[in-house]
Coordinates of C-alpha atoms in Angstrom, one line a residue:
M19 CA -106.9 -114.6 -30.4
V20 CA -104.1 -114.1 -32.8
Y21 CA -103.5 -110.2 -34.1
M22 CA -102.0 -109.2 -37.0
T23 CA -101.6 -105.7 -38.4
R24 CA -100.1 -103.4 -40.7
S25 CA -96.5 -102.3 -40.4
V26 CA -95.7 -98.9 -38.8
A27 CA -93.4 -97.1 -41.2
D28 CA -91.6 -95.0 -38.8
I29 CA -91.6 -96.8 -35.8
D30 CA -88.8 -94.9 -34.2
R31 CA -91.2 -92.5 -33.6
M32 CA -94.1 -94.6 -32.7
P33 CA -95.0 -93.7 -29.0
R34 CA -94.9 -96.5 -26.1
G35 CA -98.6 -96.5 -26.0
G36 CA -98.9 -97.6 -29.8
P37 CA -100.0 -95.6 -33.3
D38 CA -103.3 -95.1 -31.5
A39 CA -102.6 -93.9 -27.9
S40 CA -104.0 -90.7 -27.2
C41 CA -102.6 -87.4 -26.3
V42 CA -102.3 -87.8 -22.8
D43 CA -100.6 -91.5 -23.4
R44 CA -98.3 -90.2 -25.7
L45 CA -96.6 -88.0 -22.9
L46 CA -96.4 -90.8 -20.3
Q47 CA -92.9 -92.3 -21.9
T48 CA -89.2 -91.2 -21.2
D49 CA -85.8 -91.8 -23.2
R50 CA -84.4 -91.7 -19.5
L51 CA -82.1 -94.6 -18.7
E52 CA -83.1 -97.1 -15.6
Y53 CA -79.8 -98.0 -13.6
L54 CA -79.8 -101.2 -15.3
D55 CA -79.4 -99.6 -18.7
R56 CA -76.9 -97.6 -18.2
D57 CA -73.1 -98.2 -19.1
T58 CA -71.2 -100.7 -16.7
D59 CA -67.9 -98.2 -16.8
A60 CA -70.5 -95.4 -14.5
G61 CA -68.3 -96.1 -11.7
A62 CA -68.5 -98.0 -9.0
A63 CA -71.4 -96.2 -7.3
G64 CA -73.6 -96.5 -10.9
E65 CA -72.6 -100.3 -10.8
A66 CA -73.8 -100.6 -7.0
R67 CA -76.9 -99.4 -8.3
K68 CA -77.6 -101.6 -10.6
R69 CA -76.6 -104.3 -8.6
D70 CA -78.9 -103.4 -6.0
V71 CA -81.9 -103.1 -8.5
I72 CA -80.7 -106.4 -9.8
K73 CA -80.9 -108.1 -6.2
A74 CA -84.6 -106.3 -5.4
L75 CA -85.8 -107.9 -9.1
E76 CA -84.8 -111.1 -7.9
W77 CA -86.5 -110.9 -4.2
T78 CA -89.6 -109.4 -5.5
G79 CA -90.2 -112.2 -8.3
Q80 CA -89.4 -114.9 -5.5
F81 CA -91.5 -113.2 -2.7
F82 CA -94.5 -112.2 -5.2
G83 CA -94.1 -115.5 -7.0
E84 CA -93.8 -114.0 -9.9
T85 CA -90.6 -116.1 -11.1
E86 CA -92.6 -119.1 -10.7
H87 CA -95.5 -117.8 -12.1
F88 CA -93.1 -117.0 -15.3
A89 CA -92.0 -120.2 -15.6
R90 CA -95.2 -122.0 -15.6
L91 CA -96.0 -120.0 -18.8
A92 CA -92.7 -121.0 -20.8
L93 CA -93.1 -124.7 -19.8
E94 CA -96.7 -124.2 -21.2
E95 CA -95.7 -123.2 -24.4
V96 CA -93.2 -126.4 -24.5
A97 CA -95.6 -129.0 -22.8
D98 CA -95.6 -131.4 -26.2
V99 CA -91.5 -130.9 -26.5
A100 CA -89.5 -133.8 -25.0
D101 CA -86.6 -132.3 -24.2
P102 CA -86.8 -128.7 -24.9
K103 CA -84.2 -126.0 -25.8
I104 CA -84.8 -122.8 -24.1
L105 CA -83.0 -119.6 -24.3
E106 CA -83.6 -117.0 -21.9
L107 CA -82.8 -113.1 -22.7
G108 CA -82.0 -110.3 -20.4
A109 CA -81.6 -113.1 -17.9
G110 CA -80.4 -110.9 -15.1
H111 CA -80.1 -112.3 -11.9
G112 CA -80.8 -116.1 -13.5
G113 CA -84.1 -116.7 -11.4
L114 CA -86.0 -117.9 -14.2
S115 CA -83.6 -120.4 -15.8
R116 CA -82.7 -122.0 -12.3
K117 CA -86.8 -122.7 -12.0
L118 CA -86.7 -123.9 -15.5
L119 CA -84.5 -126.4 -14.9
E120 CA -85.3 -127.1 -11.3
W121 CA -89.1 -128.2 -12.8
H122 CA -88.0 -129.9 -16.2
P123 CA -85.6 -132.6 -15.8
T124 CA -84.8 -132.6 -19.3
A125 CA -84.7 -129.0 -20.4
D126 CA -81.7 -127.4 -21.7
V127 CA -81.3 -123.7 -21.1
T128 CA -79.3 -121.0 -22.4
V129 CA -78.9 -118.5 -19.8
S130 CA -78.0 -115.0 -21.7
D131 CA -77.9 -111.4 -21.0
V132 CA -76.3 -108.5 -23.0
D133 CA -74.8 -107.0 -19.7
A134 CA -71.1 -108.4 -19.3
V135 CA -71.3 -108.0 -15.6
S136 CA -74.1 -109.8 -15.4
V137 CA -73.3 -112.7 -17.7
K138 CA -69.8 -112.9 -15.7
A139 CA -71.9 -113.4 -12.3
L140 CA -74.1 -115.9 -13.9
A141 CA -71.0 -117.9 -15.3
A142 CA -69.4 -118.0 -11.7
G143 CA -72.3 -119.3 -9.8
D144 CA -74.6 -122.4 -9.8
L145 CA -75.9 -121.8 -13.3
G146 CA -72.5 -121.5 -14.5
A147 CA -71.9 -125.2 -13.1
H148 CA -75.1 -126.6 -14.2
P149 CA -74.8 -129.5 -16.7
R150 CA -78.3 -128.5 -18.5
A151 CA -77.1 -124.8 -18.8
S152 CA -75.2 -122.9 -20.8
V153 CA -74.6 -118.9 -20.1
R154 CA -73.9 -116.4 -22.6
Q155 CA -73.4 -112.8 -23.2
L156 CA -76.1 -111.9 -26.0
D157 CA -77.6 -109.3 -27.7
A158 CA -81.5 -109.5 -27.9
T159 CA -81.7 -107.5 -31.3
D160 CA -78.6 -109.3 -33.0
I161 CA -78.7 -113.1 -31.4
D162 CA -75.7 -114.9 -32.2
A163 CA -77.2 -118.2 -32.8
P164 CA -78.6 -120.0 -36.1
D165 CA -82.3 -120.0 -37.2
R166 CA -84.7 -122.5 -35.2
Q167 CA -81.9 -123.5 -32.6
F168 CA -84.3 -123.0 -29.8
D169 CA -88.1 -124.4 -29.0
L170 CA -88.5 -121.2 -27.0
A171 CA -87.0 -117.9 -26.5
V172 CA -88.5 -116.3 -23.2
F173 CA -87.8 -112.7 -22.5
A174 CA -89.1 -111.5 -19.1
L175 CA -89.5 -108.1 -17.5
S176 CA -86.7 -106.7 -19.9
F177 CA -88.6 -106.1 -23.4
H178 CA -89.5 -102.5 -22.3
H179 CA -85.8 -101.4 -21.9
L180 CA -85.5 -101.8 -25.8
S181 CA -86.5 -98.7 -28.2
P182 CA -88.9 -99.3 -30.8
P183 CA -86.6 -100.1 -33.5
Q184 CA -84.6 -102.3 -30.9
A185 CA -87.6 -104.2 -29.7
A186 CA -89.0 -104.6 -33.6
L187 CA -85.5 -106.4 -34.2
A188 CA -85.7 -108.6 -30.9
F189 CA -89.4 -109.8 -32.3
A190 CA -87.5 -110.6 -35.5
E191 CA -84.4 -112.1 -34.1
G192 CA -86.7 -114.2 -31.4
T193 CA -88.9 -115.3 -33.8
R194 CA -86.2 -116.3 -35.8
V195 CA -83.7 -118.5 -33.4
A196 CA -86.6 -120.2 -31.4
D197 CA -89.9 -121.6 -32.9
K198 CA -91.6 -119.1 -30.5
L199 CA -90.9 -116.2 -28.8
L200 CA -92.6 -115.6 -25.4
I201 CA -92.4 -111.9 -23.8
I202 CA -93.6 -111.2 -20.6
D203 CA -93.4 -107.7 -19.6
L204 CA -95.0 -104.6 -17.5
P205 CA -98.5 -103.7 -18.4
R206 CA -99.1 -100.3 -19.7
P207 CA -102.3 -99.3 -17.7
P208 CA -104.8 -96.6 -18.9
S209 CA -103.8 -93.1 -18.3
P210 CA -105.5 -92.5 -15.0
L211 CA -104.7 -95.2 -13.5
H212 CA -100.9 -94.9 -15.3
L213 CA -100.7 -91.4 -13.6
L214 CA -102.2 -92.6 -10.1
R215 CA -99.5 -95.2 -10.2
L216 CA -96.7 -92.9 -11.0
A217 CA -98.0 -90.5 -7.9
V218 CA -97.6 -93.7 -5.8
M219 CA -94.0 -94.1 -6.8
L220 CA -92.5 -90.7 -7.7
P221 CA -91.7 -89.5 -3.8
L222 CA -89.3 -92.3 -3.1
A223 CA -87.9 -92.8 -6.6
P224 CA -85.2 -90.4 -6.1
L225 CA -84.1 -92.5 -2.9
V226 CA -84.7 -96.1 -3.6
P227 CA -83.0 -97.2 -7.1
F228 CA -85.7 -100.1 -7.8
L229 CA -88.3 -97.1 -7.2
H230 CA -86.4 -95.3 -9.6
D231 CA -86.2 -98.1 -12.4
G232 CA -89.4 -98.8 -11.9
V233 CA -91.2 -95.4 -12.6
I234 CA -88.7 -95.2 -15.7
S235 CA -90.0 -98.7 -16.5
S236 CA -93.8 -97.4 -16.2
L237 CA -93.2 -95.2 -18.8
R238 CA -91.2 -97.0 -21.2
C239 CA -93.6 -100.2 -21.5
Y240 CA -95.4 -101.2 -24.6
S241 CA -99.2 -101.2 -24.9
P242 CA -101.0 -103.9 -26.8
S243 CA -101.3 -101.9 -29.9
A244 CA -97.4 -101.0 -29.8
L245 CA -96.6 -104.9 -29.6
R246 CA -98.6 -105.7 -32.3
A247 CA -96.9 -102.5 -34.3
L248 CA -93.7 -103.8 -33.7
A249 CA -94.5 -107.2 -34.2
A250 CA -96.0 -106.4 -37.6
H251 CA -92.8 -103.9 -38.5
A252 CA -90.5 -106.8 -37.5
D253 CA -92.0 -109.2 -40.0
P254 CA -95.4 -108.9 -41.4
G255 CA -95.7 -112.8 -41.1
I256 CA -95.3 -112.9 -37.4
E257 CA -98.7 -113.8 -35.8
V258 CA -99.1 -112.6 -32.1
Q259 CA -101.0 -113.7 -29.2
L260 CA -101.3 -111.4 -26.9
R261 CA -102.8 -111.9 -23.0
S262 CA -102.9 -108.9 -20.7
G263 CA -104.7 -108.3 -17.6
L264 CA -104.9 -104.2 -16.4
M265 CA -102.3 -104.3 -13.9
S266 CA -101.0 -107.8 -14.2
P267 CA -98.2 -109.0 -16.7
Q268 CA -98.7 -108.6 -20.6
I269 CA -97.7 -112.0 -22.1
V270 CA -96.7 -112.0 -25.4
V271 CA -96.6 -115.1 -27.7
G272 CA -94.7 -114.6 -31.5
R273 CA -94.4 -116.8 -33.8
R274 CA -93.6 -117.5 -37.9

């Protein structure tokens, strides 16, 4: 189904639950930074926590099959393209890009992240040496690439890191540089389930970096109505297809 909506005038103040969020849902958000969002000059301890979270994300993606699931979703969007050019934004550990290169024999993949340390690690590893991959430091809100350079831009499990103004820019930039923008991110459940999820994670959050970031991610993820409003604010001409389950990842395809 294709959704379109009018732009939100003051996107900076839009709640993560969207313009129609309930009073409780408006309280279930935070501006607190995850370890992944903190500056790389925060010291050795801060950088170690960030690396721990990235390793945990890579492990969970492999263990629960998310990496393969996301790769299938991405390849479905370019099934009619013989030699697709794919841009991964917020690549982190690069697991999704590896799977795309493994499963599609002629895909050209640009692996990118805004974090310089992550980009350096990616470039020094197997992706940096892959003949069909290029590793770049790119900001999803200001992508250094010409219009329509890619067939697909994919942004997996990182969109919630962006503030509403940044997220609107990412919609605009992703649909500018690529024919399609695929966003895969955490779901924002109804308030009662959201409170239950937080109650389960909170006790261990101060002790486990991955759960610390999980709690904050839960509070920062966008609802379907918020995602539609962000796309409309970026450009009323952006068409949004949105699929989501109650607790499964949200799937958003934007194009114009």
